[in-house]
XYZ file of C-alpha atoms in Angstrom:
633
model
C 26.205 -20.467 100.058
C 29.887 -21.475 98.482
C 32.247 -19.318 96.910
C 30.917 -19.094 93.324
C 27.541 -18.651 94.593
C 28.608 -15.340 97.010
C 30.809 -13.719 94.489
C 28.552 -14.237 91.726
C 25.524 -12.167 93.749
C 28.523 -9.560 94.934
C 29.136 -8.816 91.015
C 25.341 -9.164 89.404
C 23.195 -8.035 92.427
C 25.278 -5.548 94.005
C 23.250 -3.609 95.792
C 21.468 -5.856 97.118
C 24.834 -7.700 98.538
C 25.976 -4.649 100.162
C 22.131 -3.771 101.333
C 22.903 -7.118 103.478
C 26.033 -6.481 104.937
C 25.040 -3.417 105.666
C 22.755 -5.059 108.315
C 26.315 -6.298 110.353
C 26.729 -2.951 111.690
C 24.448 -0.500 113.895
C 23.501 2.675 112.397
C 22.270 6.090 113.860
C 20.564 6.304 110.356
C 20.285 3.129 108.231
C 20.849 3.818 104.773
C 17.739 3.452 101.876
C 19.875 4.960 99.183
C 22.448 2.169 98.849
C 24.376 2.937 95.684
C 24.519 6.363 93.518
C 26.932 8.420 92.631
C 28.807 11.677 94.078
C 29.071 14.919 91.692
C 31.425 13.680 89.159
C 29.798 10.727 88.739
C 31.274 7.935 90.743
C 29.622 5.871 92.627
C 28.966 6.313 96.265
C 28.129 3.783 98.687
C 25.469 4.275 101.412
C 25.312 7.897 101.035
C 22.078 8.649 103.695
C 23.448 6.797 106.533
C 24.683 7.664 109.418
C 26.816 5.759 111.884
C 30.313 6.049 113.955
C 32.958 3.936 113.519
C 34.484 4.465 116.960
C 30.723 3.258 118.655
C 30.887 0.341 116.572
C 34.927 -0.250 117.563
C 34.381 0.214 121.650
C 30.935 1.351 122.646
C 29.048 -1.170 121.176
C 30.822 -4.152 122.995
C 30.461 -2.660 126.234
C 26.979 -2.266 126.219
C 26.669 -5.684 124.895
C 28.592 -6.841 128.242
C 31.490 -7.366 126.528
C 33.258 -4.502 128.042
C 35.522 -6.721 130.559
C 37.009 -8.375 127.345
C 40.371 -7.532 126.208
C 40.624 -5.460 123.084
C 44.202 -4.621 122.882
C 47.328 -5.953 123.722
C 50.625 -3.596 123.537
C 54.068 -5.803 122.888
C 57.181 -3.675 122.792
C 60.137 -6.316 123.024
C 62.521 -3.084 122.260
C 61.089 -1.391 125.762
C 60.388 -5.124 127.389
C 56.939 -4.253 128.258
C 53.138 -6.104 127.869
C 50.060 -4.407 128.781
C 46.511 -5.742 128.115
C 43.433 -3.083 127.604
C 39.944 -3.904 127.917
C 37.333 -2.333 125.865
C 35.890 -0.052 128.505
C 39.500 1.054 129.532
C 40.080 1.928 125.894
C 36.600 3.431 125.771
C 37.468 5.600 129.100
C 41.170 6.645 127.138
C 39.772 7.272 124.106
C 36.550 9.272 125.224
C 38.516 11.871 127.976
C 40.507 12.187 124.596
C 38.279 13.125 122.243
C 36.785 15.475 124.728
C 40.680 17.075 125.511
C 40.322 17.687 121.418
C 36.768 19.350 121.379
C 37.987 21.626 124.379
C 40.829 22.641 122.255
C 37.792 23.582 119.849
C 38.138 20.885 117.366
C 34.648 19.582 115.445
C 33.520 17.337 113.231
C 34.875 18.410 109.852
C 38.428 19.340 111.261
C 41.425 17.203 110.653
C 44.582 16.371 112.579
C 47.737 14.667 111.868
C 49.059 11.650 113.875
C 52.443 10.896 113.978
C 53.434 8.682 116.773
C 55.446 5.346 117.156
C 53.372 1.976 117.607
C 52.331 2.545 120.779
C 48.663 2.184 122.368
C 48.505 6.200 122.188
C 48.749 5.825 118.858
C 45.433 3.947 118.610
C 43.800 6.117 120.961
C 44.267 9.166 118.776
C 42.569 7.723 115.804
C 39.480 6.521 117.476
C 39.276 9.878 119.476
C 39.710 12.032 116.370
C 36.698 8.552 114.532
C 34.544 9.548 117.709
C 34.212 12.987 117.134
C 34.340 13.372 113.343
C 37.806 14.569 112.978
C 39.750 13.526 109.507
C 42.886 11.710 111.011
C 45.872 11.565 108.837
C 48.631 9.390 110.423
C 52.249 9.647 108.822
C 54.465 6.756 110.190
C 56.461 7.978 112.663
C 60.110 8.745 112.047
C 59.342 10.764 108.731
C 61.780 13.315 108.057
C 60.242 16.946 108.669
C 60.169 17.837 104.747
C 57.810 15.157 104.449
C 55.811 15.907 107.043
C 55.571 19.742 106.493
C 54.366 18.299 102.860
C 51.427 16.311 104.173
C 50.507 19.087 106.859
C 49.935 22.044 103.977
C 48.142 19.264 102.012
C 45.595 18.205 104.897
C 46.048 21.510 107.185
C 45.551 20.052 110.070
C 43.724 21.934 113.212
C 46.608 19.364 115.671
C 49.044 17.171 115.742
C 49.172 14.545 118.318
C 52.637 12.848 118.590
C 54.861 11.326 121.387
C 58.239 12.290 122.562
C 60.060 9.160 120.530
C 60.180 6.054 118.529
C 62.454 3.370 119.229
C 64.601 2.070 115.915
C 65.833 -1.486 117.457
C 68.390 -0.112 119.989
C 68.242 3.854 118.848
C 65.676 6.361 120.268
C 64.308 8.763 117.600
C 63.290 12.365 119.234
C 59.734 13.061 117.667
C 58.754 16.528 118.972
C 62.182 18.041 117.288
C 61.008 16.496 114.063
C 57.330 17.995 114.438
C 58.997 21.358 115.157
C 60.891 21.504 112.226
C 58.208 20.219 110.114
C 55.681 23.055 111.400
C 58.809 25.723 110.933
C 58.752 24.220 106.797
C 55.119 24.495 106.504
C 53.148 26.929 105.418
C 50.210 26.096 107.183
C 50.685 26.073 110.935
C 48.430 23.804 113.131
C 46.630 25.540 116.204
C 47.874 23.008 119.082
C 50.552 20.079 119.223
C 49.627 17.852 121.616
C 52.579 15.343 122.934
C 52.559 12.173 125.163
C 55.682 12.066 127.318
C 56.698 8.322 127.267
C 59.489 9.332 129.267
C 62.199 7.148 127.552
C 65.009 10.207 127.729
C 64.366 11.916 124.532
C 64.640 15.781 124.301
C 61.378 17.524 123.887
C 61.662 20.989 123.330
C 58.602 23.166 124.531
C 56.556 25.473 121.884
C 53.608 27.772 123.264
C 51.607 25.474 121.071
C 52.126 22.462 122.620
C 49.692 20.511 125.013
C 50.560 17.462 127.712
C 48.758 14.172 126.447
C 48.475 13.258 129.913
C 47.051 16.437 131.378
C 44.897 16.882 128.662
C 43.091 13.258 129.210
C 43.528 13.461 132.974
C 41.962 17.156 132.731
C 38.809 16.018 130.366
C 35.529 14.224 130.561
C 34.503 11.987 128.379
C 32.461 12.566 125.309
C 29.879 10.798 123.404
C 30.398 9.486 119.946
C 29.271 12.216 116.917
C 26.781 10.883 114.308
C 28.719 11.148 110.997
C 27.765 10.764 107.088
C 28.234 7.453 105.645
C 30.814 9.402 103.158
C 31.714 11.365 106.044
C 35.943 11.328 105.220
C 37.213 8.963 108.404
C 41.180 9.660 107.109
C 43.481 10.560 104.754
C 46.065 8.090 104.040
C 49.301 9.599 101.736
C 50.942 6.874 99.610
C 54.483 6.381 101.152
C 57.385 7.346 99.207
C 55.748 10.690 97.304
C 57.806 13.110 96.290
C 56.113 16.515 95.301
C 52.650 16.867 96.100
C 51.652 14.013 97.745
C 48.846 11.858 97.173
C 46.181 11.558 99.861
C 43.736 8.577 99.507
C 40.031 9.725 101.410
C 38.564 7.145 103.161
C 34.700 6.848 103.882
C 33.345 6.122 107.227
C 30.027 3.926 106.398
C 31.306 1.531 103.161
C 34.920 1.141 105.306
C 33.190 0.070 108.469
C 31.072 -2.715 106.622
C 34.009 -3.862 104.312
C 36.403 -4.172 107.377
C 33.592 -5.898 109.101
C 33.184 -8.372 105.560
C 36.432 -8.720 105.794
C 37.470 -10.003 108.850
C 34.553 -12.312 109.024
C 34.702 -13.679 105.591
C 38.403 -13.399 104.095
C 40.245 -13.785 107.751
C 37.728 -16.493 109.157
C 37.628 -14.969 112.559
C 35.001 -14.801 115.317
C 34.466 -12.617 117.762
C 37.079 -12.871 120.623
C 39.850 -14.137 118.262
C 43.057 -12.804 118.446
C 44.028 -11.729 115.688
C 47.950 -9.930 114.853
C 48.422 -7.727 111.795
C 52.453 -7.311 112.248
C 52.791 -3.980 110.950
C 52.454 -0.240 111.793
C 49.784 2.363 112.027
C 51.374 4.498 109.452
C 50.018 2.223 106.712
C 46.563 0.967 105.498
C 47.288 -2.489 107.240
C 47.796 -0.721 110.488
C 44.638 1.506 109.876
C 42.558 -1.382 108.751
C 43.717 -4.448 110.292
C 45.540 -3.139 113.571
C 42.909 -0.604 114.159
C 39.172 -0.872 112.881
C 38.802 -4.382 111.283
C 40.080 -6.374 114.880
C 38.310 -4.003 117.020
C 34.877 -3.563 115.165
C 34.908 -7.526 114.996
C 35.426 -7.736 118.611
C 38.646 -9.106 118.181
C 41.752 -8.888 120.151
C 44.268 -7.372 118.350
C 48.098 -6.411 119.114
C 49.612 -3.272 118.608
C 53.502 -4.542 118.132
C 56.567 -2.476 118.867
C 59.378 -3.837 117.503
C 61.209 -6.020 113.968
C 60.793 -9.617 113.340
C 64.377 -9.895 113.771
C 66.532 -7.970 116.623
C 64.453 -7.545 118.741
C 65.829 -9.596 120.339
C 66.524 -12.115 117.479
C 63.955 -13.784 115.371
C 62.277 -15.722 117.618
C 60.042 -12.569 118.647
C 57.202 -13.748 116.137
C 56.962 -16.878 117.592
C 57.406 -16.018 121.333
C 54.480 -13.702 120.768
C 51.880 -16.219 119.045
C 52.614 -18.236 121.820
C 52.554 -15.674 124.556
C 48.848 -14.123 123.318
C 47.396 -17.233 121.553
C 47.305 -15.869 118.580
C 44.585 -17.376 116.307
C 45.332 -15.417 113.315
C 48.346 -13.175 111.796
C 49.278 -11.121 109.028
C 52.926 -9.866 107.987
C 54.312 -9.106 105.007
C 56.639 -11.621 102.861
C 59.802 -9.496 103.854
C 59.797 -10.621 107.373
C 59.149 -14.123 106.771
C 62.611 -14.133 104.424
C 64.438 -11.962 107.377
C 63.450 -14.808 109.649
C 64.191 -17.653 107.168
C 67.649 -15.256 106.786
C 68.443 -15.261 109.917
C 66.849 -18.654 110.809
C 67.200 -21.207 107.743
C 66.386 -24.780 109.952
C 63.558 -23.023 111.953
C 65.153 -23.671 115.248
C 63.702 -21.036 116.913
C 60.362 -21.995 115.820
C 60.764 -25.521 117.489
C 61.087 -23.728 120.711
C 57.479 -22.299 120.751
C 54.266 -24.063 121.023
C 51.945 -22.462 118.267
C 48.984 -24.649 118.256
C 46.706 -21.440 118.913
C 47.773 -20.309 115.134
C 45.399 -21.225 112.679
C 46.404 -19.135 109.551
C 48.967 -16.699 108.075
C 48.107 -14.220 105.899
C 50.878 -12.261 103.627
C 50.709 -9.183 102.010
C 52.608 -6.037 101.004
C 54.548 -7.051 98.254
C 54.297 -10.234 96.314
C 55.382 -13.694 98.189
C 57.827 -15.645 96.178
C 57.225 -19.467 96.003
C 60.455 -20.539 97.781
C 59.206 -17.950 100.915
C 56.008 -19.422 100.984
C 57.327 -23.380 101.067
C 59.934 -22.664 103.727
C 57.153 -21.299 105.764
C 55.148 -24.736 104.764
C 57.814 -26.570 105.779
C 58.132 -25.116 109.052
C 54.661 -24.099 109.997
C 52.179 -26.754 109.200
C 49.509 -23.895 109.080
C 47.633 -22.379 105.793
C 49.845 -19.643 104.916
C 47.986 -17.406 102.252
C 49.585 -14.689 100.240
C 46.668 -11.766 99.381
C 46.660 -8.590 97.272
C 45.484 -5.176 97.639
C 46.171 -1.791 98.246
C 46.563 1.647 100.080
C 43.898 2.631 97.422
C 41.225 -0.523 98.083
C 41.609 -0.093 102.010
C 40.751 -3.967 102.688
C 42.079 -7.306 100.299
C 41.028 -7.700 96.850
C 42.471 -10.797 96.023
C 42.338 -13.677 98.369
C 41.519 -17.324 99.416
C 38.042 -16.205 101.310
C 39.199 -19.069 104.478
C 35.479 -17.810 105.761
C 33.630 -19.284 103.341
C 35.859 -22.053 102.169
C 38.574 -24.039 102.878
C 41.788 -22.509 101.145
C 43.022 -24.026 98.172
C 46.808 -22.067 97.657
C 48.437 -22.000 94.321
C 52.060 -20.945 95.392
C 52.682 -17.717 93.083
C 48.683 -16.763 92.850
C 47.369 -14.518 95.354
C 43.862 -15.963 95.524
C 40.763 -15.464 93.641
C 38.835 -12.142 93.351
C 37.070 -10.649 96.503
C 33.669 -10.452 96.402
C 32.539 -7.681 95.090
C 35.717 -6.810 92.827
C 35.119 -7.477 89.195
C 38.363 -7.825 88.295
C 39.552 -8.066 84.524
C 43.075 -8.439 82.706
C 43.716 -6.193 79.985
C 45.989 -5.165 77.248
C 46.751 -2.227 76.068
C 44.099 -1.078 73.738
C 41.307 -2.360 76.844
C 40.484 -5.901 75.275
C 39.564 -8.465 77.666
C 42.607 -11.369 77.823
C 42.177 -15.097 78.109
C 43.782 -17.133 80.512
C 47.052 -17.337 81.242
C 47.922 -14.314 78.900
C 49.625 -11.456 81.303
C 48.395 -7.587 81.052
C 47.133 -4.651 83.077
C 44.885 -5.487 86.358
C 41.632 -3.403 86.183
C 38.400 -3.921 88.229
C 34.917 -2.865 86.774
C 33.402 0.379 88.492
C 31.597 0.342 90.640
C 34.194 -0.836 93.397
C 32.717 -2.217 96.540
C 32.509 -0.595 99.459
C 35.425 0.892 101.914
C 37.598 1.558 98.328
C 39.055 4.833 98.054
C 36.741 7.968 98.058
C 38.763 10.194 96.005
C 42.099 11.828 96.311
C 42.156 14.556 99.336
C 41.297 18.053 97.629
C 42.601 16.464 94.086
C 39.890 15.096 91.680
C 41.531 16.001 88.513
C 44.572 13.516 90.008
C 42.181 10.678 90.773
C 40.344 10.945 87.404
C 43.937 10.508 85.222
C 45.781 8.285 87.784
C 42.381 5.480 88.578
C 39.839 6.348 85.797
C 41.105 7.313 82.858
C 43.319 4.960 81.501
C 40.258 2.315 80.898
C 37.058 4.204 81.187
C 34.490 2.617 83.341
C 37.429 0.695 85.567
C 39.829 1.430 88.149
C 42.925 0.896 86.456
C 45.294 -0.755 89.426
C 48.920 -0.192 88.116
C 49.702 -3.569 88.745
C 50.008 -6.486 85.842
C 48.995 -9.983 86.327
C 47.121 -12.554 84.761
C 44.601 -14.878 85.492
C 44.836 -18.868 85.085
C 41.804 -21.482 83.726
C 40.651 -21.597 87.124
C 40.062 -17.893 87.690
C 43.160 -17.964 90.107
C 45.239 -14.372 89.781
C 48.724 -14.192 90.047
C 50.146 -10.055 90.786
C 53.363 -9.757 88.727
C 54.211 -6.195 90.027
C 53.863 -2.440 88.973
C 53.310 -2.600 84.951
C 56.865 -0.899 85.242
C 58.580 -3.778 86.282
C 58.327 -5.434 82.769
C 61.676 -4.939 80.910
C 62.485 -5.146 77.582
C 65.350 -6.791 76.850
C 65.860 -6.588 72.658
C 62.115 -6.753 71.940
C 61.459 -9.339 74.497
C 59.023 -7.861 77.325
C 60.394 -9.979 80.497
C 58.513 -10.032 84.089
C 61.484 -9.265 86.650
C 59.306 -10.916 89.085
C 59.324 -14.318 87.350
C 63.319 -13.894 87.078
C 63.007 -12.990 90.816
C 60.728 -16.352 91.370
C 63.462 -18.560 89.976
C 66.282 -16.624 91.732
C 64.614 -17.346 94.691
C 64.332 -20.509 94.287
C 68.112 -21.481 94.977
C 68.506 -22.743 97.991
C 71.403 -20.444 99.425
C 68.948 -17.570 98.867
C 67.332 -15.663 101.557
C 65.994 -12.629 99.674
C 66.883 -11.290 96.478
C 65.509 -8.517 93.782
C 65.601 -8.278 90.155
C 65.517 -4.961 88.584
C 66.186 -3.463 84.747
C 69.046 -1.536 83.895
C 70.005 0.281 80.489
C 71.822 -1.682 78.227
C 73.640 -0.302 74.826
C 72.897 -3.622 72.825
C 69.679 -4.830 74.148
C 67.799 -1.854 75.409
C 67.214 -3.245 79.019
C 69.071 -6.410 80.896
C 68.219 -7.633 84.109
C 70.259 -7.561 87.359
C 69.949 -9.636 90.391
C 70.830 -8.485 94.003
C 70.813 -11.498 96.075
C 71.066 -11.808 99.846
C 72.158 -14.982 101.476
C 71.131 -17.424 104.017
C 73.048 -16.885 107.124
C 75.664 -19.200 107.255
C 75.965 -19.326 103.720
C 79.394 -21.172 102.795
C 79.291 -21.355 98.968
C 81.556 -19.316 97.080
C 79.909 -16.256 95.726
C 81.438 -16.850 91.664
C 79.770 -20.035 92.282
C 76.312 -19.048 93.605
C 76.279 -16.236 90.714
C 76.875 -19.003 87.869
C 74.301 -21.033 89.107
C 71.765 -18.505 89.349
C 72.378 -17.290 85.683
C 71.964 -20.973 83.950
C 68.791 -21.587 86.319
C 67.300 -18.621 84.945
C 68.657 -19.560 81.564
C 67.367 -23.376 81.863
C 63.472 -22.062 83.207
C 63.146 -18.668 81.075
C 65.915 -19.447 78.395
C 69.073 -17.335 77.022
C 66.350 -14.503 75.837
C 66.290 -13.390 79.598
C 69.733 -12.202 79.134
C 70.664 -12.494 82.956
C 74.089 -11.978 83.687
C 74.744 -9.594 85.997
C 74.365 -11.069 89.631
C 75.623 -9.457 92.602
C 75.575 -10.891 96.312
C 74.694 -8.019 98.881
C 74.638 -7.866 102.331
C 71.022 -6.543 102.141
C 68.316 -4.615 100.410
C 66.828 -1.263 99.987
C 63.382 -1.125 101.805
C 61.030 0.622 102.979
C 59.853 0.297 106.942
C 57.148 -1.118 105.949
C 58.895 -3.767 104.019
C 58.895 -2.844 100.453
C 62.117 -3.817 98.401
C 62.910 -0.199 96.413
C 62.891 -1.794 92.990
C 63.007 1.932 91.369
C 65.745 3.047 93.762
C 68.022 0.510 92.797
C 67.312 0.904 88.840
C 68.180 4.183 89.182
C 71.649 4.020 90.779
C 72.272 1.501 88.638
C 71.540 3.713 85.267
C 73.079 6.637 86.906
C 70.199 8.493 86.984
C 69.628 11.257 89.521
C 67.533 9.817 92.359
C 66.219 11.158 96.017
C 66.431 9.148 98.386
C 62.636 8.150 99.688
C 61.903 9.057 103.391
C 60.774 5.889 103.977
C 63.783 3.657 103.248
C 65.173 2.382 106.701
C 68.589 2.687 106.206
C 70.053 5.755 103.990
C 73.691 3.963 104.522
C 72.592 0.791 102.285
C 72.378 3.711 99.079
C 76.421 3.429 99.242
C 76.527 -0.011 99.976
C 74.307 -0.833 96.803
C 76.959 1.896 94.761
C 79.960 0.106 96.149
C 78.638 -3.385 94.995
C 78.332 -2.118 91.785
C 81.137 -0.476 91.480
C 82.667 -3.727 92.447
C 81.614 -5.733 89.805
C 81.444 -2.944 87.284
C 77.180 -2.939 86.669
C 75.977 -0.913 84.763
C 76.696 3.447 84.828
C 80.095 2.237 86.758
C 80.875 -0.564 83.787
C 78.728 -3.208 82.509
C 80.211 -6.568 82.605
C-alpha cells in the first residue's frame, strides 16, 4: 500500500487504522473500545486497554532472546567516556529502581520529577517511574530553581530523582543546590530526593530528605511491570520557556506507545536493531520520544549523548560518533547543523570520518532554512529531511514517511501530512484556503493517537489555547501553507508575520533569503516598532568562520537581495552582524526575546536561554548601530 493509499484509510477509516496498529504492541488487556471520547468530549484513544510501556521498552525483548542486544549507548565527549547497555542490564537497573521507589511508598498514580543531565540515569528514572505507573515529569537539567519550584507545585511530585551535576562544555553545574533551593521556593514539598553521586567534584549538600541512587538500587529487588490504563497519564511535559503558571502537556500511555511504535517504523524507516541517534536531551519531547520510548520499544539502539555539536571537542563530534556506533539513522535540530557549517564551512572534518552506516537525517525543532539544508546536501550525500511537530503532538506530524516511500524533499516544505493528521490551512474567519495561499495550521479532531491528553490539572487552558479558536480542530499556532502537491511548508508562530504599512510580511521568508548569502552561517529576522510603517524588519546575522568581507558590505548586499526576491515593500534595512544568537538549549533562536529588546519593552529573561551574557551583547549591537528603542537608522 503507497502513500496516498495509507493516509487516505488513516483520515476516512480511522478506527479501523489505529485498530491495526494497535496489533504492533502486546497488551495486558487489548482494547475493543478503540475511539470515544473522555468527559468533555474529546476523543480518547483505546480507552479499555491495558498495557506498560516499560514491558514493551525492555521486558519484551528479553524474553524474545533479544536480551544480549545492546539497547543503549552513553557518549559523553565532555567526561571522555562510552559505555554500551544491553537490554537485560537496563532491565536489571531499571527494575531494582522502580522497586527502591515503591519501598519509598510510591504507587501507581503518584508522580515524580526528573531533573538530571543526559546521562544513562536519566533514562533509568523514566522507565522505572513507566514500570510502576508513576507520572514522570522531567525538567531539563540546569533550570534555575524558580522554575523548578513552579513545575513542582504544578505536578506535586511524591520525589525527585536528580544527580549531583551537569556538565556545560568545560563548566560543572551543581544540581542538588539547585533542587534545594527549588524545594525551599515551593509550596509543595516532595517526600524524598533521591540523588546519584556521579562523583565529578560538585558540592552536594545533604537534606534529611535525601536518598543515595546507588544504595537505593544496590539495596532493592527488582519489581515487575504494573498493568496501566491505556489513558493512564505516562508524563507531564511543561512547554519550555513559561513564565507564570506553566503549561503541562499529559501524555497517554496506550495511543503514545503505538504512535512511537508507527513512527519509528513508518516515518524513520528503521528495523529492529538499527541504531538510531536523536541528538538532543531528555528534557524535551524529542528526548522523551525519540531518545527514550520510540528507539527502545522498536528494539533499536539508541544513544543517550552528553555533550554540543561543537566544543566538545570541536565539530567533528557528530561525525566521530556516526562513525564510532554505526549509526543508521539521526535526528538533530537545524541549529546544530548551521553551528557545524559555522564552525566548519568546507566540511573538512566530515572528510575525516567514514559514514557509510548513515542512511538518513532527520531535522526538526525549528524550521530548516534552504541554504542549511543544501550545505548539508553538499556535504553528506544522504536524504536529509526537515519534519514538523510539536511538544503538544508527542511524535512528527509533517514528514516524508521514508517507510513507506522513497523521500521526495522540497527544500523549504517539511513533508506531507502524517497519517492520521488531517491537516487544513485556514484564515481567519475558518475558511478552508487553496494552494499556495498562507494562513493558520489546524488539524481536524480527532487527532491520532499519542497527541496530547489534555493540559495537567488545566482543562479550561486546553479548551481556549487548542480548541477554541476553530471549533472541531486543534488550532496549532503555527502558519503555513500548502502547495498543488499537498506539500506543507511551516512559516513559524502566526506571530512572526509583521506588518510593515499594511503589508503582512513572513520574517521567515526574509530569513530564507538572508540565509541564502553565502557568508552566512545563521541569522534571524525579527519585527520591531516603527513610527512610519508600523513594523520593519531587522536581521541579526552570524558569519561563517573565517568570514573576510567587510561587514558595510555584507549588510548592503543582504538588503538589495531581499529587495530584488521580496521587493522594496519588505522595507529591510536594518542589518546587524553578531557574534551569535539568543537560544534556547535546546536550540531555539529567541525570536520574541530579541523583538523585545529591540522595542524596549520590558522582558525576563527565559530560563532556558544558554547564555544570559548574549542579552547585553544583543543591547550593545544595537546600540551600536542605533536599532530601534536606542535610535532607528
Amino acid at each position: 500500500m503507497n502513500y496516498n493509499e495509507l493516509y487516505s484509510k488513516s483520515i476516512n477509516q480511522p478506527e479501523e487504522f489505529w485498530k491495526e496498529q494497535a496489533d504492533s504492541v502486546d497488551w495486558y488487556n487489548k482494547p475493543e473500545l478503540i475511539l470515544s471520547k473522555d468527559e468533555n468530549g474529546y476523543p480518547l484513544w483505546f480507552k479499555d486497554g491495558e498495557l506498560n510501556i516499560c514491558y514493551l521498552a525492555l521486558d519484551k525483548h528479553i524474553q524474545d532472546g533479544f536480551g544480549d542486544n545492546v539497547a543503549l549507548i552513553y557518549d559523553s565527549p565532555v567526561t571522555q567516556t562510552v559505555k554500551k547497555y544491553t537490554y537485560s542490564e537496563v532491565k536489571i537497573e531499571v527494575a531494582k529502581l522502580a522497586g527502591g521507589m515503591q519501598s519509598l511508598g510510591l504507587k501507581k498514580g503518584d508522580t515524580a520529577v526528573i531533573y538530571m543531565p543526559m546521562i544513562p540515569q536519566a533514562a533509568f528514572a523514566m522507565l522505572a517511574c513507566a514500570r510502576i505507573g508513576v507520572t514522570h515529569s522531567v525538567v531539563f537539567g540546569g533550570f534555575a530553581p524558580h522554575e523548578l519550584a513552579i513545575r513542582i507545585d504544578d505536578c506535586k511530585p511524591r520525589l525527585i530523582i536528580t544527580a549531583s551535576s551537569g556538565i556545560e562544555i568545560d563548566r560543572l553545574i551543581a544540581y542538588k543546590p539547585l533542587v534545594d533551593e527549588a524545594i525551599v521556593l515551593a509550596s509543595h514539598k516532595p517526600k524524598k530526593v533521591i540523588v546519584f553521586n556521579r562523583k565529578l567534584g560538585a558540592r552536594i549538600p545533604f537534606k534529611k530528605y535525601d536518598v543515595d541512587y546507588d544504595a537505593l538500587v544496590y539495596g532493592s529487588e527488582e519489581t515487575a511491570c504494573v498493568p496501566v490504563n491505556a489513558s493512564h497519564p505516562l508524563y507531564v511535559l511543561y512547554t519550555s520557556g513559561t513564565t507564570g503558571k506553566p503549561k503541562g502537556i499529559v501524555r497517554d500511555t496506550g495511543g503514545y506507545a503505538i504512535a512511537l511504535k508507527y513512527s519509528m517504523n513508518y516515518i524513520y524507516g528503521l528495523k529492529p536493531d538499527d541504531v538510531f541517534w536523536a541528538a538532543s536531551d531528555v528534557g524535551w519531547v524529542v528526548g522523551h520520544s525519540f531518545i527514550v520510548y520510540g528507539p527502545l520499544i522498536n528494539r533499536n539502539t539508541t544513544i543517550i549523548f552528553e555533550g554540543k555539536p561543537i566544543r566538545t571537542p570541536d565539530s567533528s563530534t557528530f561525525w566521530r560518533i556516526i562513525e564510532e556506533h554505526k549509526v543508521n539513522a539521526m535526528f538533530t535540530a537545524p541549529t546544530a547543523i548551521r553551528a557545524i557549517k559555522k564552525e566548519d564551512p568546507n566540511g573538512d572534518f566530515i572528510k575525516k570520518y567514514d559514514l557509510s552506516s548513515l542512511k538518513t537525517q532527520f531535522l526538526a525543532g525549528e524550521r530548516c532554512d534552504v541554504a542549511t539544508l543544501e550545505w548539508y546536501n553538499e556535504q553528506i550525500p544522504v536524504p536529509a529531511i526537515d519534519h514538523w511537530w510539536q511538544t503538544e503532538s508527542g511524535w512528527p506530524m509533517v514528514s516524508n514517511m521514508i517507510g513507506i516511500e522513497k523521500p521526495f524533499v522540497k527544500p523549504g516544505s517539511v513533508g506531507k501530512a502524517v497519517c492520521g493528521y488531517d491537516i487544513r490551512i485556514f484564515d481567519d474567519k475558518g475558511n478552508e484556503l487553496v494552494a499556495n495561499d498562507e494562513g493558520y495550521v489546524v488539524i481536524k479532531l480527532p487527532l491520532p493517537p499519542g497527541t496530547l491528553l489534555d493540559l495537567w490539572k488545566d482543562n479550561a487552558r486546553f479548551q481556549s489555547d487548542y480548541l477554541t479558536k476553530f471549533p472541531g480542530f486543534y488550532f496549532s499556532g503555527d502558519g503555513g501553507y500548502k502547495d498543488e502537491d499537498n506539500y506543507i511548508f511551516i512559516t513559524g508562530r502566526v506571530d512572526d508575520v509583521i506588518n510593515v504599512a499594511g503589508h503582512r510580511l513572513s520574517t521567515s521568508e526574509m530569513e530564507e533569503i538572508v540565509a541564502s548569502h553565502s557568508s552566512v552561517a545563521e541569522c534571524a529576522v525579527v519585527g520591531i516598532n516603527d513610527a512610519l510603517k508600523g513594523q520593519v524588519p531587522l536581521a541579526l546575522v552570524v558569519t561563517k568562520l573565517g568570514e573576510t568581507m567587510e561587514h558595510f558590505q555584507l549588510e548592503q548586499e543582504i538588503v538589495q537581495l531581499v529587495r530584488k526576491q521580496i521587493g522594496a515593500v519588505a522595507s529591510l534595512r536594518n542589518v546587524v552582524i553578531v557574534q551569535r544568537l539568543p537560544k534556547t538549549r535546546s536550540g531555539k533562536i529567541l525570536r520574541k526575546l530579541m523583538r523585545s529588546i529591540a522595542d524596549g519593552d520590558n522582558f525576563q529573561v527565559p530560563s532556558t536561554i544558554d547564555d544570559e551574557n548574549i542579552v547585553d551583547e544583543i543591547i550593545e549591537v544595537l546600540t551600536k548601530y542605533e536599532i530601534g528603542s536606542f535610535g532607528l537608522k
